[in-house]
Amino acid sequence: MCLRGAVLALCCAAAAAWLQVSVGPSPVRARPGQRVVLECLVGADYPPLELELEQLQVRWRHEGRTVLEFAGAVRAARAGLSLAQDEVRNGNVSLVLQRVTASDSGEWTCYILYPPDQAQGSLTLRVADPTVPPDACPLGGGAPRLRQLEEVIGGCVRSASELQRHLARLAAEVKACLGSPEAEESPARAQAESANQTAQA
């Protein structure tokens, strides 16, 4: 009996190490009204995992609040959230959001309970500001800035540091337009570099 118990414990420990959760690239970027899929896949190293749906429990949380659960059937806290139920048995528990809004931005976490193991994965969703048109630049538009830069380059540039300052400012604005992860800190960085270059000149 002791030997059998030890073997069972060893098997359970090994099974716990097999279960894995992988999520898609983060952050996921979207515009209001778009259909978004937050990828979450359940897998195992070895042996190949064939999920028994009776044992599987899935919980999706948004900013710490449970918004969807699966335990044999899907229960969603609000309309527009779903799983591809025919894919769940294959380990695909990705969350489908039919029409995202700005309030959907933030951290989404996929919790998996498959006795005796549990695992989780998180990703971030960023829904664009609906007040900014799709082709607009939040910091004032690219074309006027490019014309301004052409005037600086085409005219008599007083010093290399002046040109470098304009280029740094333009680069910060381009990053902001493209939604670069560094966009929030780029304008401040560009201003600091500009101040340094002015002092050196």
GROMACS .gro file of C-alpha atoms in nm:
model
  201
    1MET     CA    1   0.000   0.000   0.000
    2CYS     CA    2   0.284   0.238   0.085
    3LEU     CA    3   0.452   0.166  -0.246
    4ARG     CA    4   0.127   0.222  -0.436
    5GLY     CA    5   0.072   0.553  -0.254
    6ALA     CA    6   0.426   0.665  -0.335
    7VAL     CA    7   0.377   0.579  -0.703
    8LEU     CA    8   0.048   0.772  -0.715
    9ALA     CA    9   0.208   1.073  -0.548
   10LEU     CA   10   0.496   1.060  -0.796
   11CYS     CA   11   0.254   1.039  -1.090
   12CYS     CA   12   0.051   1.332  -0.959
   13ALA     CA   13   0.365   1.543  -0.913
   14ALA     CA   14   0.475   1.459  -1.267
   15ALA     CA   15   0.129   1.542  -1.407
   16ALA     CA   16   0.140   1.878  -1.232
   17ALA     CA   17   0.464   1.959  -1.410
   18TRP     CA   18   0.314   1.874  -1.750
   19LEU     CA   19   0.033   2.128  -1.759
   20GLN     CA   20   0.121   2.454  -1.933
   21VAL     CA   21  -0.067   2.768  -2.031
   22SER     CA   22   0.055   2.990  -2.313
   23VAL     CA   23  -0.097   3.321  -2.416
   24GLY     CA   24  -0.063   3.522  -2.734
   25PRO     CA   25   0.157   3.829  -2.789
   26SER     CA   26   0.095   4.119  -2.555
   27PRO     CA   27  -0.019   4.391  -2.566
   28VAL     CA   28  -0.310   4.326  -2.799
   29ARG     CA   29  -0.411   4.650  -2.974
   30ALA     CA   30  -0.762   4.718  -3.102
   31ARG     CA   31  -1.003   4.994  -3.195
   32PRO     CA   32  -1.352   5.032  -3.045
   33GLY     CA   33  -1.605   4.800  -3.206
   34GLN     CA   34  -1.353   4.542  -3.325
   35ARG     CA   35  -1.380   4.168  -3.258
   36VAL     CA   36  -1.079   4.059  -3.054
   37VAL     CA   37  -0.949   3.714  -2.963
   38LEU     CA   38  -0.732   3.688  -2.651
   39GLU     CA   39  -0.530   3.374  -2.714
   40CYS     CA   40  -0.489   3.118  -2.436
   41LEU     CA   41  -0.379   2.761  -2.504
   42VAL     CA   42  -0.354   2.473  -2.257
   43GLY     CA   43  -0.092   2.211  -2.328
   44ALA     CA   44   0.152   1.967  -2.178
   45ASP     CA   45   0.511   1.858  -2.232
   46TYR     CA   46   0.456   1.484  -2.212
   47PRO     CA   47   0.245   1.275  -2.251
   48PRO     CA   48   0.015   1.450  -2.502
   49LEU     CA   49  -0.268   1.610  -2.308
   50GLU     CA   50  -0.622   1.508  -2.400
   51LEU     CA   51  -0.850   1.722  -2.190
   52GLU     CA   52  -1.138   1.565  -2.004
   53LEU     CA   53  -1.395   1.844  -2.008
   54GLU     CA   54  -1.557   1.712  -1.690
   55GLN     CA   55  -1.237   1.796  -1.500
   56LEU     CA   56  -1.141   2.119  -1.674
   57GLN     CA   57  -1.224   2.457  -1.523
   58VAL     CA   58  -1.144   2.783  -1.699
   59ARG     CA   59  -1.177   3.130  -1.552
   60TRP     CA   60  -1.109   3.456  -1.739
   61ARG     CA   61  -1.056   3.765  -1.525
   62HIS     CA   62  -1.033   4.130  -1.630
   63GLU     CA   63  -0.850   4.361  -1.391
   64GLY     CA   64  -0.906   4.107  -1.112
   65ARG     CA   65  -1.280   4.056  -1.175
   66THR     CA   66  -1.414   3.725  -1.310
   67VAL     CA   67  -1.594   3.785  -1.640
   68LEU     CA   68  -1.625   3.431  -1.780
   69GLU     CA   69  -1.615   3.078  -1.639
   70PHE     CA   70  -1.619   2.736  -1.800
   71ALA     CA   71  -1.699   2.422  -1.602
   72GLY     CA   72  -1.881   2.201  -1.851
   73ALA     CA   73  -2.061   2.508  -1.986
   74VAL     CA   74  -1.980   2.875  -2.041
   75ARG     CA   75  -2.110   3.137  -1.800
   76ALA     CA   76  -2.029   3.495  -1.894
   77ALA     CA   77  -2.080   3.800  -1.672
   78ARG     CA   78  -2.187   4.008  -1.972
   79ALA     CA   79  -2.287   3.974  -2.335
   80GLY     CA   80  -2.023   3.960  -2.605
   81LEU     CA   81  -1.782   3.723  -2.427
   82SER     CA   82  -1.744   3.362  -2.540
   83LEU     CA   83  -1.514   3.065  -2.593
   84ALA     CA   84  -1.496   2.850  -2.906
   85GLN     CA   85  -1.647   2.553  -2.722
   86ASP     CA   86  -1.568   2.301  -2.995
   87GLU     CA   87  -1.199   2.395  -2.950
   88VAL     CA   88  -1.186   2.367  -2.571
   89ARG     CA   89  -1.122   1.991  -2.575
   90ASN     CA   90  -0.814   2.060  -2.788
   91GLY     CA   91  -0.680   2.303  -2.528
   92ASN     CA   92  -0.790   2.624  -2.699
   93VAL     CA   93  -0.960   2.835  -2.431
   94SER     CA   94  -0.908   3.169  -2.606
   95LEU     CA   95  -1.154   3.441  -2.510
   96VAL     CA   96  -1.357   3.609  -2.785
   97LEU     CA   97  -1.472   3.970  -2.730
   98GLN     CA   98  -1.727   4.064  -2.993
   99ARG     CA   99  -1.720   4.446  -2.979
  100VAL     CA  100  -1.449   4.592  -2.759
  101THR     CA  101  -1.478   4.929  -2.590
  102ALA     CA  102  -1.227   5.149  -2.408
  103SER     CA  103  -1.342   4.992  -2.079
  104ASP     CA  104  -1.204   4.656  -2.198
  105SER     CA  105  -0.848   4.789  -2.182
  106GLY     CA  106  -0.627   4.644  -1.911
  107GLU     CA  107  -0.494   4.309  -1.792
  108TRP     CA  108  -0.674   3.986  -1.879
  109THR     CA  109  -0.582   3.663  -1.703
  110CYS     CA  110  -0.669   3.307  -1.800
  111TYR     CA  111  -0.679   3.067  -1.502
  112ILE     CA  112  -0.682   2.692  -1.568
  113LEU     CA  113  -0.769   2.427  -1.309
  114TYR     CA  114  -0.716   2.068  -1.425
  115PRO     CA  115  -0.670   1.850  -1.116
  116PRO     CA  116  -0.423   1.805  -0.970
  117ASP     CA  117  -0.263   2.102  -1.144
  118GLN     CA  118  -0.344   2.466  -1.208
  119ALA     CA  119  -0.179   2.733  -1.420
  120GLN     CA  120  -0.242   3.081  -1.552
  121GLY     CA  121  -0.133   3.331  -1.815
  122SER     CA  122  -0.191   3.704  -1.857
  123LEU     CA  123  -0.190   3.954  -2.140
  124THR     CA  124  -0.280   4.319  -2.187
  125LEU     CA  125  -0.547   4.464  -2.414
  126ARG     CA  126  -0.520   4.825  -2.527
  127VAL     CA  127  -0.826   4.972  -2.694
  128ALA     CA  128  -0.753   5.299  -2.877
  129ASP     CA  129  -0.911   5.627  -2.770
  130PRO     CA  130  -1.237   5.653  -2.970
  131THR     CA  131  -1.204   6.032  -2.992
  132VAL     CA  132  -0.889   6.003  -3.208
  133PRO     CA  133  -0.964   5.928  -3.578
  134PRO     CA  134  -0.781   5.618  -3.712
  135ASP     CA  135  -0.547   5.816  -3.938
  136ALA     CA  136  -0.482   6.104  -3.703
  137CYS     CA  137  -0.167   6.160  -3.504
  138PRO     CA  138  -0.238   6.235  -3.135
  139LEU     CA  139   0.033   6.502  -3.126
  140GLY     CA  140  -0.086   6.717  -3.413
  141GLY     CA  141  -0.043   6.542  -3.748
  142GLY     CA  142   0.259   6.416  -3.938
  143ALA     CA  143   0.241   6.619  -4.264
  144PRO     CA  144   0.273   6.969  -4.106
  145ARG     CA  145   0.560   6.842  -3.892
  146LEU     CA  146   0.735   6.696  -4.196
  147ARG     CA  147   0.697   7.025  -4.385
  148GLN     CA  148   0.837   7.207  -4.084
  149LEU     CA  149   1.136   6.972  -4.080
  150GLU     CA  150   1.190   7.023  -4.455
  151GLU     CA  151   1.203   7.399  -4.397
  152VAL     CA  152   1.461   7.354  -4.122
  153ILE     CA  153   1.678   7.125  -4.335
  154GLY     CA  154   1.628   7.327  -4.655
  155GLY     CA  155   1.706   7.658  -4.486
  156CYS     CA  156   2.023   7.765  -4.323
  157VAL     CA  157   2.064   7.539  -4.020
  158ARG     CA  158   2.267   7.729  -3.764
  159SER     CA  159   2.420   7.423  -3.601
  160ALA     CA  160   2.422   7.044  -3.603
  161SER     CA  161   2.269   7.042  -3.255
  162GLU     CA  162   1.966   7.237  -3.383
  163LEU     CA  163   1.906   6.980  -3.656
  164GLN     CA  164   1.953   6.696  -3.408
  165ARG     CA  165   1.701   6.860  -3.173
  166HIS     CA  166   1.436   6.879  -3.449
  167LEU     CA  167   1.501   6.520  -3.552
  168ALA     CA  168   1.468   6.396  -3.190
  169ARG     CA  169   1.135   6.581  -3.154
  170LEU     CA  170   1.005   6.437  -3.482
  171ALA     CA  171   1.114   6.085  -3.385
  172ALA     CA  172   0.924   6.115  -3.055
  173GLU     CA  173   0.608   6.224  -3.239
  174VAL     CA  174   0.635   5.941  -3.493
  175LYS     CA  175   0.666   5.688  -3.209
  176ALA     CA  176   0.358   5.836  -3.044
  177CYS     CA  177   0.162   5.812  -3.372
  178LEU     CA  178   0.257   5.449  -3.416
  179GLY     CA  179   0.170   5.361  -3.057
  180SER     CA  180   0.522   5.265  -2.957
  181PRO     CA  181   0.555   5.129  -2.600
  182GLU     CA  182   0.806   5.411  -2.547
  183ALA     CA  183   0.560   5.674  -2.671
  184GLU     CA  184   0.460   5.793  -2.327
  185GLU     CA  185   0.813   5.872  -2.222
  186SER     CA  186   0.951   5.980  -2.562
  187PRO     CA  187   0.829   6.345  -2.558
  188ALA     CA  188   0.980   6.398  -2.215
  189ARG     CA  189   1.302   6.232  -2.324
  190ALA     CA  190   1.315   6.445  -2.640
  191GLN     CA  191   1.268   6.763  -2.434
  192ALA     CA  192   1.548   6.659  -2.197
  193GLU     CA  193   1.781   6.584  -2.489
  194SER     CA  194   1.686   6.914  -2.649
  195ALA     CA  195   1.772   7.103  -2.330
  196ASN     CA  196   2.108   6.924  -2.305
  197GLN     CA  197   2.196   6.999  -2.666
  198THR     CA  198   2.097   7.366  -2.629
  199ALA     CA  199   2.319   7.394  -2.322
  200GLN     CA  200   2.612   7.230  -2.506
  201ALA     CA  201   2.566   7.456  -2.809
   0.00000   0.00000   0.00000
